[in-house]
Short mmCIF file of C-alpha atoms and ligand atoms in Angstrom, two decimals:
data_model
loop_
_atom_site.label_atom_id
_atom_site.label_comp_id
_atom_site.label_asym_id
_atom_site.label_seq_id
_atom_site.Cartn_x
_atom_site.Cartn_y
_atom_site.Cartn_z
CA UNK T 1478 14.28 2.62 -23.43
CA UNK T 1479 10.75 2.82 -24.45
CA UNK T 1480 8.23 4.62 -22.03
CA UNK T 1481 6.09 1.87 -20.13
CA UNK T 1482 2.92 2.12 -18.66
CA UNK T 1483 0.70 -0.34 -16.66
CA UNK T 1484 -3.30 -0.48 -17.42
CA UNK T 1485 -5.20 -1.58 -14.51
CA UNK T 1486 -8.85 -3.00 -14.28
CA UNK T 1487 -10.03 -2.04 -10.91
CA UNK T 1488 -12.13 -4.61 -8.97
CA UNK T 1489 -14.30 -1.90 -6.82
CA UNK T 1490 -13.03 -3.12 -3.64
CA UNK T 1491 -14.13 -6.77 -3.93
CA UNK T 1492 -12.08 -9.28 -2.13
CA UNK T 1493 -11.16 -11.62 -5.14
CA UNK T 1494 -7.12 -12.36 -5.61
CA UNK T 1495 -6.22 -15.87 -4.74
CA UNK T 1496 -2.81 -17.85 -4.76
CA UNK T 1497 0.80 -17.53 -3.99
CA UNK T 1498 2.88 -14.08 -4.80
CA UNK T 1499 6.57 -14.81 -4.32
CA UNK T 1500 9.26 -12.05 -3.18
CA UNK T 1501 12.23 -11.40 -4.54
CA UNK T 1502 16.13 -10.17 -3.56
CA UNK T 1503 16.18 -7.52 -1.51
CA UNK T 1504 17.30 -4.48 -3.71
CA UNK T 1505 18.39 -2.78 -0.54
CA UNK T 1506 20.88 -5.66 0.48
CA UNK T 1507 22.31 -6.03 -3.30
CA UNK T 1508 23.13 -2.87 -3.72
CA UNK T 1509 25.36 -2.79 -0.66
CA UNK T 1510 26.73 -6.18 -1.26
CA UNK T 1511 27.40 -4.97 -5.14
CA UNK T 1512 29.68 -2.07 -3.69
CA UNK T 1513 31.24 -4.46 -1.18
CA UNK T 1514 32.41 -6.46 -3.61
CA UNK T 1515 35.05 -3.63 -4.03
CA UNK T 1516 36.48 -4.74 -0.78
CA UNK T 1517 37.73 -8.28 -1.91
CA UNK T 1518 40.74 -9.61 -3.85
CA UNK T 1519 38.75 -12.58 -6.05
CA UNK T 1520 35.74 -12.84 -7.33
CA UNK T 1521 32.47 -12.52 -5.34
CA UNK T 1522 29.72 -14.90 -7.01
CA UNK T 1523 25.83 -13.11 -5.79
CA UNK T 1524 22.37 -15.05 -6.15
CA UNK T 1525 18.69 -14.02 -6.01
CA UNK T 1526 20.00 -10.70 -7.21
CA UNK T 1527 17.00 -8.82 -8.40
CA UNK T 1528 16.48 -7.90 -11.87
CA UNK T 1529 15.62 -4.40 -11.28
CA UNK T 1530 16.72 -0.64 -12.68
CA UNK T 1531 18.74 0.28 -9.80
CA UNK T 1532 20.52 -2.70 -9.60
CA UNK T 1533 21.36 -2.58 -13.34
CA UNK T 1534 22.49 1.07 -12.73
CA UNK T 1535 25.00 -0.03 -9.69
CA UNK T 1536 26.56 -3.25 -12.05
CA UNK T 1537 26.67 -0.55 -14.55
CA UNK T 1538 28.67 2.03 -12.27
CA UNK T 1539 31.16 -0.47 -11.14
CA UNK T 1540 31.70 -1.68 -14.63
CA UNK T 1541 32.76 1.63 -15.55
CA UNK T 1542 35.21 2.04 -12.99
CA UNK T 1543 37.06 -0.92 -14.06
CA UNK T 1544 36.15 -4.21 -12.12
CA UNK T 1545 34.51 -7.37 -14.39
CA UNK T 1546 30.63 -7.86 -13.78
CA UNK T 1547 28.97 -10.67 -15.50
CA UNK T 1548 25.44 -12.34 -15.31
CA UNK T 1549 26.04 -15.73 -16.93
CA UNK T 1550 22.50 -16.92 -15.04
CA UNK T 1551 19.29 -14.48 -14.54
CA UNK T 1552 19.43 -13.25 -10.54
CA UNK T 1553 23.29 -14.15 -10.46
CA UNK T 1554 26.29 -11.78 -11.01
CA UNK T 1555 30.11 -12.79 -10.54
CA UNK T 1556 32.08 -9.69 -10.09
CA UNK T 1557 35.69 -9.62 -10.38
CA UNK T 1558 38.41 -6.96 -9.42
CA UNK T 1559 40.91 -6.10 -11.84
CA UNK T 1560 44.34 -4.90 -12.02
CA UNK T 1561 43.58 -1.01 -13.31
CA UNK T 1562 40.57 0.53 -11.32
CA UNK T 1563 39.61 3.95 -11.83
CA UNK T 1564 39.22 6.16 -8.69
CA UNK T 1565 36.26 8.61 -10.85
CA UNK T 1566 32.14 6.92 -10.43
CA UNK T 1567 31.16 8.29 -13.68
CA UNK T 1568 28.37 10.94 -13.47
CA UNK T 1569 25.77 10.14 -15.72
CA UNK T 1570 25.30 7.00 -14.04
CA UNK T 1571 25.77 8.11 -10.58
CA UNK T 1572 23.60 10.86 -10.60
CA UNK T 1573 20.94 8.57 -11.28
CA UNK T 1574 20.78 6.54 -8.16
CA UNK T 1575 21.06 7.50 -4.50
CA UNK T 1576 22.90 4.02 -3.85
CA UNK T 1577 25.72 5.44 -6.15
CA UNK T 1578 27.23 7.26 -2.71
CA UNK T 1579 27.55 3.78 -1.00
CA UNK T 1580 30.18 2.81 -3.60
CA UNK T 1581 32.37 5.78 -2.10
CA UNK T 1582 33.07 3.74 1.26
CA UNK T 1583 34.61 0.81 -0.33
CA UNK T 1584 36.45 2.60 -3.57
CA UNK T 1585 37.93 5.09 -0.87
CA UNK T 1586 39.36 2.20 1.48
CA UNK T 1587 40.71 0.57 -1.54
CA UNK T 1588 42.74 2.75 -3.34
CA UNK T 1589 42.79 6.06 -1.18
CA UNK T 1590 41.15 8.29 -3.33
CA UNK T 1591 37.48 8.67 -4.76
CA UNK T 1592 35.61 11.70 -7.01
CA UNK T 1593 31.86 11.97 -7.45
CA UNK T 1594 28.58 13.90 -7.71
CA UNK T 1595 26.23 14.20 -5.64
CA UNK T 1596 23.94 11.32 -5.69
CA UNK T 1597 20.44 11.25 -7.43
CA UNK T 1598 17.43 8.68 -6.44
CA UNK T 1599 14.15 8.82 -5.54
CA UNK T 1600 12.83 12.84 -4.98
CA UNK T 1601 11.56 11.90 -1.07
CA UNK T 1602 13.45 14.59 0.36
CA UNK T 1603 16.53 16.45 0.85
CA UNK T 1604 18.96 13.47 1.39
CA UNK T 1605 22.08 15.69 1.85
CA UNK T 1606 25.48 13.23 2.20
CA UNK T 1607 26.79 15.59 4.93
CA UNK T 1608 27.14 12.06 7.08
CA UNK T 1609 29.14 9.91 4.82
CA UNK T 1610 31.83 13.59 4.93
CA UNK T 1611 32.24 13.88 8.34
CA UNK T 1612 32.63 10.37 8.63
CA UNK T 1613 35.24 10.27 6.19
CA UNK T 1614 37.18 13.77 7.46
CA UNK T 1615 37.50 11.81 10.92
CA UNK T 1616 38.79 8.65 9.02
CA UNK T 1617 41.48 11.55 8.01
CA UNK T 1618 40.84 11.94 4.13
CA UNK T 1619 40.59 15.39 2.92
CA UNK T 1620 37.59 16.96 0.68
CA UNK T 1621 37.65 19.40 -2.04
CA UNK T 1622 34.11 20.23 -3.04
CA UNK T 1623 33.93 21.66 -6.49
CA UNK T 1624 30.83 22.78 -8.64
CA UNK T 1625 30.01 19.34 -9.31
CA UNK T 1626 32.25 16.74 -7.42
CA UNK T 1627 33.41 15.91 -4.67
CA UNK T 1628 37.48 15.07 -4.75
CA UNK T 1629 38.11 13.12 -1.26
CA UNK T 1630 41.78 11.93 -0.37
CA UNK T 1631 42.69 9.55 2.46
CA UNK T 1632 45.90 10.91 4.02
CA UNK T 1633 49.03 8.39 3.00
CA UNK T 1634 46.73 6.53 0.50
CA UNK T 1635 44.87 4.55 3.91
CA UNK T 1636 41.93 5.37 5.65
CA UNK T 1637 42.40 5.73 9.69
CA UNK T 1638 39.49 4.41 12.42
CA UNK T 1639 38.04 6.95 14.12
CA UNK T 1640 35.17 6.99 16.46
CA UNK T 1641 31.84 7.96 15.08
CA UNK T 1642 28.89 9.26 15.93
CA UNK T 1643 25.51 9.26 13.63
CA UNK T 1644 23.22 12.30 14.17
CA UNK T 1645 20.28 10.12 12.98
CA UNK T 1646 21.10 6.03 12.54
CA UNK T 1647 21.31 6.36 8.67
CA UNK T 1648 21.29 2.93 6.65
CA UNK T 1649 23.38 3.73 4.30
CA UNK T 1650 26.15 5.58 6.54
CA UNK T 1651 26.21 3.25 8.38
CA UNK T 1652 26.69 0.43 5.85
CA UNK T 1653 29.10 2.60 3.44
CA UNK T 1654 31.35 3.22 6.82
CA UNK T 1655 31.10 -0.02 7.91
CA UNK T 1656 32.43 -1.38 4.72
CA UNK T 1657 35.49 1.48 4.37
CA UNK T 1658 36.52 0.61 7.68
CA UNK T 1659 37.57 -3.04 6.51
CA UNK T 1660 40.25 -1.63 4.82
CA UNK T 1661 41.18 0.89 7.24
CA UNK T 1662 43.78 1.15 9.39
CA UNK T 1663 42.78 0.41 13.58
CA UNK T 1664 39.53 0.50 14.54
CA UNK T 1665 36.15 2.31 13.42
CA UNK T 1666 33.64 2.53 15.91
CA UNK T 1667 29.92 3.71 14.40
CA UNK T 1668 27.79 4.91 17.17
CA UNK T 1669 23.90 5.38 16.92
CA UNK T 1670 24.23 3.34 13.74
CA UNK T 1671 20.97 1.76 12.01
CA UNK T 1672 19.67 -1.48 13.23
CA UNK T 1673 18.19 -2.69 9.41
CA UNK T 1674 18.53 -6.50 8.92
CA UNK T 1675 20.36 -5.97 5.73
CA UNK T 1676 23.15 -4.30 7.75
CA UNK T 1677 23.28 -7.42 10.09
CA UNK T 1678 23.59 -9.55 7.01
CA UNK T 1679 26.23 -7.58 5.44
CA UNK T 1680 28.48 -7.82 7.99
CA UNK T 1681 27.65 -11.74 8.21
CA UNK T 1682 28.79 -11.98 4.85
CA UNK T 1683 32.08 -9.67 5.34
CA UNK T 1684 33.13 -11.27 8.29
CA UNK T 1685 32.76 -15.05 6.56
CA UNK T 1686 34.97 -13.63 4.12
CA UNK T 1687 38.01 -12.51 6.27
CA UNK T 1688 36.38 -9.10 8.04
CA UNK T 1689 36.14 -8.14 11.32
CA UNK T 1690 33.12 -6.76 12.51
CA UNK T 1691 30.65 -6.84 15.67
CA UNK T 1692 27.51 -5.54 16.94
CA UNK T 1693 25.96 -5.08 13.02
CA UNK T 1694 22.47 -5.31 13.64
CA UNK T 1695 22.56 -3.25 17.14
CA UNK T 1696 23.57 0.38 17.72
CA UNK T 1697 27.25 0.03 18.01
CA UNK T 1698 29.19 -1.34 15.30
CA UNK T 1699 32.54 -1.90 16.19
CA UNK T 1700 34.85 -2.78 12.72
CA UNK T 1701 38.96 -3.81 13.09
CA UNK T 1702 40.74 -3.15 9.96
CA UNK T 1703 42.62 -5.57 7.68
CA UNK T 1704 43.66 -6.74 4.32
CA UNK T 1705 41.57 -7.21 1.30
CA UNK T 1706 38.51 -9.60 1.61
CA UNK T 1707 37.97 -13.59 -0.35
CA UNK T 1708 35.15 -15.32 -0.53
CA UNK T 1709 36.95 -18.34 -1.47
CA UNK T 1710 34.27 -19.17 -4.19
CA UNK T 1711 31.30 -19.45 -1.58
CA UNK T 1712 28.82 -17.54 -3.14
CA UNK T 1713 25.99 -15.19 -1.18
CA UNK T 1714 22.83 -15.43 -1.63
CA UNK T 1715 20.93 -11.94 -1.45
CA UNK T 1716 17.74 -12.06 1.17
CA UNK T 1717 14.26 -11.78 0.85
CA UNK T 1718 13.15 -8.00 0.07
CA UNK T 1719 10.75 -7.18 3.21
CA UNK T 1720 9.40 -3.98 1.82
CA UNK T 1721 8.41 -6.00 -1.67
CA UNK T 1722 6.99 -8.62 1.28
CA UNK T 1723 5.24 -5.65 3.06
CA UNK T 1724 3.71 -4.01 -0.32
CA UNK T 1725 2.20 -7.68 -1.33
CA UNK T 1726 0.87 -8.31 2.43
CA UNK T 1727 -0.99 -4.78 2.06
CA UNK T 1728 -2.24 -6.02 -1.20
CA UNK T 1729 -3.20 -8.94 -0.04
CA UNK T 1730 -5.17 -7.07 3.08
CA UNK T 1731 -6.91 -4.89 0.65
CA UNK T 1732 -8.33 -7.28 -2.18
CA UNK T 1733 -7.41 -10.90 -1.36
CA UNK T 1734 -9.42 -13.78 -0.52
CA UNK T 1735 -6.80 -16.30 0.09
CA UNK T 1736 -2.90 -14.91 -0.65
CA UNK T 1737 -0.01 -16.21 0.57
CA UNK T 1738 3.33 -14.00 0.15
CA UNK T 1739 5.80 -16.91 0.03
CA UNK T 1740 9.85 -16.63 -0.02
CA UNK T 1741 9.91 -13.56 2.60
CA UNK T 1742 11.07 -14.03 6.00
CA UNK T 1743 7.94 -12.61 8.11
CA UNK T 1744 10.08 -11.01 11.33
CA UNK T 1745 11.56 -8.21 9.33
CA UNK T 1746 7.92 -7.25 8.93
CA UNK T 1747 6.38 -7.36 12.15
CA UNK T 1748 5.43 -3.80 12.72
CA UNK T 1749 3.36 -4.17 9.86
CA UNK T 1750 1.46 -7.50 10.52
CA UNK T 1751 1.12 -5.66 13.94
CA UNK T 1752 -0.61 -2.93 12.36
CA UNK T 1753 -2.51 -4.71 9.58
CA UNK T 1754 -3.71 -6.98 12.72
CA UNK T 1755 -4.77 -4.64 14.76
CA UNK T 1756 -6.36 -3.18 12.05
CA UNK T 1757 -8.73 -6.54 11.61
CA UNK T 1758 -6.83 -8.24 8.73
CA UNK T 1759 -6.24 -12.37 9.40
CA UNK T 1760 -2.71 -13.31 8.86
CA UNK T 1761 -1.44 -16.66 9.30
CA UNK T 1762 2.76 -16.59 9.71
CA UNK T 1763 4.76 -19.67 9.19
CA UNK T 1764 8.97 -19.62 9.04
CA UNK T 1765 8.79 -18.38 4.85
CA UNK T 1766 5.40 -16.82 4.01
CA UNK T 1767 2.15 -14.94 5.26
CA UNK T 1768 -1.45 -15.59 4.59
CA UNK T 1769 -4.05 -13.22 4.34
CA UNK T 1770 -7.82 -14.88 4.19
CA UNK T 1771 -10.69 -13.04 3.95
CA UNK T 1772 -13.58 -15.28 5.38
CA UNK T 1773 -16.58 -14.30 3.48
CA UNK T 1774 -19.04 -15.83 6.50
CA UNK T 1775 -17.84 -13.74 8.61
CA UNK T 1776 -20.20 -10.39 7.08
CA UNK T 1777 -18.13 -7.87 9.53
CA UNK T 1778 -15.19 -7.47 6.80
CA UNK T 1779 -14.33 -3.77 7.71
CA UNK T 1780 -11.07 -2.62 8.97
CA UNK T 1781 -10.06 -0.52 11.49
CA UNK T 1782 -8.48 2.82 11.36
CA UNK T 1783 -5.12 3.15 13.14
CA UNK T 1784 -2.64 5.66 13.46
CA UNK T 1785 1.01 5.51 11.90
CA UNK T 1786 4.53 6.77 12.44
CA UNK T 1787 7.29 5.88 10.17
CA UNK T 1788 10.53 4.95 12.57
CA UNK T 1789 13.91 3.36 11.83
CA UNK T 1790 13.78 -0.72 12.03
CA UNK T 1791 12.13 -2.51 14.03
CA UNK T 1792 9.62 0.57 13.75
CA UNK T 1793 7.52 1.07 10.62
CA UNK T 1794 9.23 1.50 7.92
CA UNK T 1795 9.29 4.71 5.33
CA UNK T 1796 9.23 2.61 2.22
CA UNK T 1797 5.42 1.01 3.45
CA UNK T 1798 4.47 4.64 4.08
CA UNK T 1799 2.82 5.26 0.72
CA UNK T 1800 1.03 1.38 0.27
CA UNK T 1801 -0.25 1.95 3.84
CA UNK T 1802 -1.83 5.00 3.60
CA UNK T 1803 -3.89 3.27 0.73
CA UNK T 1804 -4.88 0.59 3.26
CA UNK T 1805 -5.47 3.32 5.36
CA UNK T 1806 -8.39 4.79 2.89
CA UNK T 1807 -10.67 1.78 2.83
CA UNK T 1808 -10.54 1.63 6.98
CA UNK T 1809 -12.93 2.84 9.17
CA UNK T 1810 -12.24 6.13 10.76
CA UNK T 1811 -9.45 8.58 11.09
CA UNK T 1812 -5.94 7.22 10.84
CA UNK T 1813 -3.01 9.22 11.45
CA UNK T 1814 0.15 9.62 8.90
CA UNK T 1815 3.23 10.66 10.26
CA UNK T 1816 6.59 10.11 8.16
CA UNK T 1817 9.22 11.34 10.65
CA UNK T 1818 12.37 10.14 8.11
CA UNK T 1819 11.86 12.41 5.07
CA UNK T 1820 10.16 15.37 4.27
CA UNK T 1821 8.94 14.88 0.82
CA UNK T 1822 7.13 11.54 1.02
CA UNK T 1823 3.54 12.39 1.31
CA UNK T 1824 3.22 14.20 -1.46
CA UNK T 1825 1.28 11.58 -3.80
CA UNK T 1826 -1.68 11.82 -1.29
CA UNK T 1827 -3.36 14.35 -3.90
CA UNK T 1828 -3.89 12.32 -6.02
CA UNK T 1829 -5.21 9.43 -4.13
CA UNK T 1830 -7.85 12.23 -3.21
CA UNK T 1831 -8.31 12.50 -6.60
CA UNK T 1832 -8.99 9.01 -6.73
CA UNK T 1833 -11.49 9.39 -4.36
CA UNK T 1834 -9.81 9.59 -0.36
CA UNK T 1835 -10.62 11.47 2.15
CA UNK T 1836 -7.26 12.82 3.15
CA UNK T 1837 -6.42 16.12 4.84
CA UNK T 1838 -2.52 17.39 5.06
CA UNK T 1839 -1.33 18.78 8.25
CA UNK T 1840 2.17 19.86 8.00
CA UNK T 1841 4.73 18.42 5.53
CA UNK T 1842 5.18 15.36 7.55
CA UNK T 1843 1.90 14.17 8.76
CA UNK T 1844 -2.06 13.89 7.22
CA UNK T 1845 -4.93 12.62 7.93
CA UNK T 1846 -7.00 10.03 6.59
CA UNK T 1847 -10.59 9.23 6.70
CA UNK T 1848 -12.12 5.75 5.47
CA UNK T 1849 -13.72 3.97 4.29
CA UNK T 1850 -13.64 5.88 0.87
CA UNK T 1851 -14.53 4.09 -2.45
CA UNK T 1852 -11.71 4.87 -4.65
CA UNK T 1853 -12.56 5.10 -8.85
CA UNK T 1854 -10.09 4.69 -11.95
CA UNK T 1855 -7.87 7.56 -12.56
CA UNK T 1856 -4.68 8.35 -14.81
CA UNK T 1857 -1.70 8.63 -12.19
CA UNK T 1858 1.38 9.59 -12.86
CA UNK T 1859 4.11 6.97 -10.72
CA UNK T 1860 6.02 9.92 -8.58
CA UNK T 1861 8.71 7.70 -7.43
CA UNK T 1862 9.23 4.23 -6.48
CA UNK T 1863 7.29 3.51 -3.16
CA UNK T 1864 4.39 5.74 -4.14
CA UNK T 1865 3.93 4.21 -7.93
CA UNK T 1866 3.86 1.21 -6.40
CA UNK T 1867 1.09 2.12 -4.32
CA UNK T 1868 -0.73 4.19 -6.97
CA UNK T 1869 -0.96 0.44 -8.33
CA UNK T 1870 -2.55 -1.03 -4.93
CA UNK T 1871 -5.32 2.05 -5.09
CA UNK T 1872 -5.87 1.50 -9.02
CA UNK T 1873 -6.88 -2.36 -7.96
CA UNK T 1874 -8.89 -1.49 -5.35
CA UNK T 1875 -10.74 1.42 -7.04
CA UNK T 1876 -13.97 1.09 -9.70
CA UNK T 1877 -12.90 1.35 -13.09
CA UNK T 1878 -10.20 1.73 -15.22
CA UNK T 1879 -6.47 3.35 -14.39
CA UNK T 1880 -3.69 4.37 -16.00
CA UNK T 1881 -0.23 4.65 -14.26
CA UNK T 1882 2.52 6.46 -16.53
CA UNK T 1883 5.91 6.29 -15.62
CA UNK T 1884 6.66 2.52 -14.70
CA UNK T 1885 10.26 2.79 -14.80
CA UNK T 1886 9.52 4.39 -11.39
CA UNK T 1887 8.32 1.25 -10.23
CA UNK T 1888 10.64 -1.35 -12.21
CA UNK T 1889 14.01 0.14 -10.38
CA UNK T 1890 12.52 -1.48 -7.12
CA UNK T 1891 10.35 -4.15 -8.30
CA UNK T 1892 10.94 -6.93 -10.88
CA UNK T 1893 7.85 -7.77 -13.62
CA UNK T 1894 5.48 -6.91 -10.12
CA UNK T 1895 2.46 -6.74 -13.03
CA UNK T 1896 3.48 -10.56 -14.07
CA UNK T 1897 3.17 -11.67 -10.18
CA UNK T 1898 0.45 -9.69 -9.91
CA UNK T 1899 -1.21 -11.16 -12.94
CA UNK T 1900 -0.82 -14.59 -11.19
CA UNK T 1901 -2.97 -14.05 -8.32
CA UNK T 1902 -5.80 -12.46 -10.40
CA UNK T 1903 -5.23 -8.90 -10.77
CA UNK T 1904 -6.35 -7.53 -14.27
CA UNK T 1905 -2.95 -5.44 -15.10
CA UNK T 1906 -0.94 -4.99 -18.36
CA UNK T 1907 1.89 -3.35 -19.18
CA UNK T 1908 2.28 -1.37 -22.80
CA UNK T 1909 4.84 1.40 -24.56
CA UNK T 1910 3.09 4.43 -23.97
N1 EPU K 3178 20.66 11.92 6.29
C1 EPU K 3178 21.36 13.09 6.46
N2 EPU K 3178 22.66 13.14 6.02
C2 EPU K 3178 23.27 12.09 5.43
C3 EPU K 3178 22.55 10.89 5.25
C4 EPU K 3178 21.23 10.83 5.69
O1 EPU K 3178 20.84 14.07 6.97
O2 EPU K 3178 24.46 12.22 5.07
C5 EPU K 3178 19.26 11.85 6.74
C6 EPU K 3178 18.28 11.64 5.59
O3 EPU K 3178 18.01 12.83 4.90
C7 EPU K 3178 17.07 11.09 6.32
C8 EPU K 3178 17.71 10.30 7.47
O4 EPU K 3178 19.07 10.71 7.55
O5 EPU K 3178 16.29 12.12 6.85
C9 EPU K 3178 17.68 8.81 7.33
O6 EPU K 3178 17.95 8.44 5.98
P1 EPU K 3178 18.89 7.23 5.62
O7 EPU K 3178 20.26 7.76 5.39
O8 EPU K 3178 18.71 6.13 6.61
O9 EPU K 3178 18.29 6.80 4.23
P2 EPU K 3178 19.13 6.20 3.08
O10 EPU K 3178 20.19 5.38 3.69
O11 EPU K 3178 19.47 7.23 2.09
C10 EPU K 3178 17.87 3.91 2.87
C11 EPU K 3178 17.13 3.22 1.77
C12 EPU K 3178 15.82 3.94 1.52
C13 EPU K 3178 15.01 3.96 2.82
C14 EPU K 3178 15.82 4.60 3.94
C15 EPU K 3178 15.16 4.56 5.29
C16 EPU K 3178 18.88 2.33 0.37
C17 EPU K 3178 19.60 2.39 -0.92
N3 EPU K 3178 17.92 3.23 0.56
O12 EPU K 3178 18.08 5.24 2.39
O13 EPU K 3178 15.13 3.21 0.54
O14 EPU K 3178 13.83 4.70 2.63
O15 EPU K 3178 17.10 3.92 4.06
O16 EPU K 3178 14.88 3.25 5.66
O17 EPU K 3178 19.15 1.48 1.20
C18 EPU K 3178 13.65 2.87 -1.26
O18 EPU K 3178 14.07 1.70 -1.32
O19 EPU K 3178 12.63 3.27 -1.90
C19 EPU K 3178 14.35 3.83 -0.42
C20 EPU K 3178 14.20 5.15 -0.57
#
């Protein structure tokens, strides 16, 4: 694949975008329904699938391991489960993507045995998979860990319930579990589990097809055990993506003089409009979409600083980190940073300082930042997918011309974003580098 970059013509903190930016399929639900189609005996038809790099990776992945995956439309994917499955996620693709480790739940429940490396993905952190092992010790398979797989082996060929307890509510534990303990035998019980709304619409989809699950979407998810799923050729439609909603809002706050992010569904976002309100920014909410108008009488168009602290849903969430803390420069005052769910995810700060911010780090999981700052044009360097994505949001605010390198970074979370972009005004093209 040829090396992309975007080239952005900054608009020196002006207020100028107008018009409607739509958002997309969630990449964190499709990835999660894509393994769980593992779990079902026909074919499971998926819509408003985006057309992103990690998605392609995942359809990819379960190709390999024998099941049928076509996309006859664009955003639509029928995948189909065939006789002759392989039990081995190949790993040159699964090293690639963190989302690679959800596929173990469901290939595990189905056919009792599953080898694989340890997962790539964004470098945020540590992200060890100590959770998904435990969990699936206590379901009773057994794990050989080798230089560079794991080897894990339900006892019998069939996965038992068992009672478990997350140490932190992990998303994808508790998704990956959920889904193995469909297949299992008696009942899994996930305590502490994460409350994300793709979790809650997972299980809505599982249980229309023949699963039994309750309490997805609250702390205890209690799952009973059963044959293999059917849709009965009622396809799913994947929801909105509320962190490509969040990242256009912020955009929105920061240069716009009349956007509306359309196609979202505004309450998985409300600790940001919370923040971005308090902050001074106008939003408007209807049922679909959220307006952001800047109203040039009114001459007092600063915002606020605010302070920050990244929680699991309904709390702020991790992936707006990086866009925030951009919003965060052209506020007034001091505003507080502090990413409590990985380690590694402040380190593209430096070069927003480059750009021009006033940020100070404090430990490896909080900073501070001082506004407002005028940012200028820099070449950045996308780091991974949440921060490239907000290098972008500081290269349109800032005076000048930018570079940002590396926009695969940003395509395996968000489809043609320089084409929607584009639409609402922003000077931004992409060319082979
Ligand atoms: N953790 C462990 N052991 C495990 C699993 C997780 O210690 O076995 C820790 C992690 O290291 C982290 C904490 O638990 O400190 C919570 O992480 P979580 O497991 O919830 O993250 P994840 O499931 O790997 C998903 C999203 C991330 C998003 C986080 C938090 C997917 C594919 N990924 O990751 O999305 O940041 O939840 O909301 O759903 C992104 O889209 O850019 C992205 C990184």
């Amino acid at each position: 694949m040829d090396k992309e970059k975007f080239l952005i013509k900054g608009l020196a903190g002006s207020r100028t975008l107008e018009g409607e930016i739509p958002v997309g399929g969630a990449k964190n639900a499709a990835l999660k329904v894509i393994a769980a189609s593992l779990l079902f005996k026909d074919d499971v038809e998926l819509k408003n699938v985006p057309n992103i790099e990690d998605i392609k990776k995942l359809i990819e992945l379960v190709r390999d391991i024998g099941f049928g995956a076509v996309s006859s439309k664009e955003h639509s994917y029928i995948i189909s489960p065939k006789d002759r499955i392989s039990t081995v996620l190949s790993p040159e693709i699964a090293k690639k993507i963190r989302s690679s480790v959800v596929l173990t739940g469901p290939l595990l429940a189905r056919t009792g045995r599953v080898v694989f490396p340890h997962p790539g993905g964004c470098i945020i952190g540590a992200r060890p998979i100590d959770f998904f092992l435990k969990s699936y010790e206590m379901m009773g398979a057994k794990i050989k860990e080798t230089k560079d797989k794991y080897i894990i082996e339900a006892k019998d060929g069939k996965l038992i319930g068992a009672k478990i307890f997350l140490p932190i509510p992990s998303v994808t534990v508790t998704e990956t579990i959920m889904m193995a303990g469909v297949l299992a035998k008696g009942v899994t019980t996930i305590r502490n589990a994460a409350l994300e709304p793709e979790i809650e619409e997972l299980a809505k989809f599982l249980n229309k097809c023949g699963a039994n699950i309750q309490g997805a979407g609250t702390s205890t998810v209690i799952v009973r055990g059963g044959p293999l799923l059917k849709t009965g050729g009622v396809p799913l439609s994947i929801m909105p993506d509320r962190i490509e909603a969040g990242s256009f809002l912020i955009l929105a706050a920061l240069a716009g003089k009349d956007v509306t992010v359309t196609q979202c569904n505004p309450d998985h976002i409300e600790a940001l409009v919370d923040v971005l309100r308090r902050s001074g920014v106008k939003i408007d909410i209807e049922k679909s979409s959220l307006r952001v108008t800047c109203d040039s009488r009114n001459k007092k168009k600063e915002f606020q600083s605010l302070d920050i602290k990244t929680h699991e849903y309904p709390g702020f969430p991790t992936d707006l980190q990086a866009p925030m803390t951009v919003f965060l420069t052209q506020a007034v005052g001091e505003s507080l940073v502090h990413e409590t769910i990985f380690e590694g995810r402040l380190a593209y700060a430096e070069s927003l300082e480059a750009m021009g911010a006033d940020i100070t780090p404090m430990d490896p999981h909080r900073m501070l930042v001082k506004g407002a700052t005028p940012l200028h044009g820099k070449d950045l360097e996308s780091p991974d997918l949440r921060a490239g994505l907000a290098f972008v949001l500081a290269a349109i605010v800032s005076k000048g011309n930018s570079t940002v390198h590396n926009v695969y970074n940003i395509d395996r979370g968000y489809e043609s974003v320089e084409k929607r972009f584009a639409k609402i005004g922003v000077d931004i093209l992409r060319v082979s580098e």
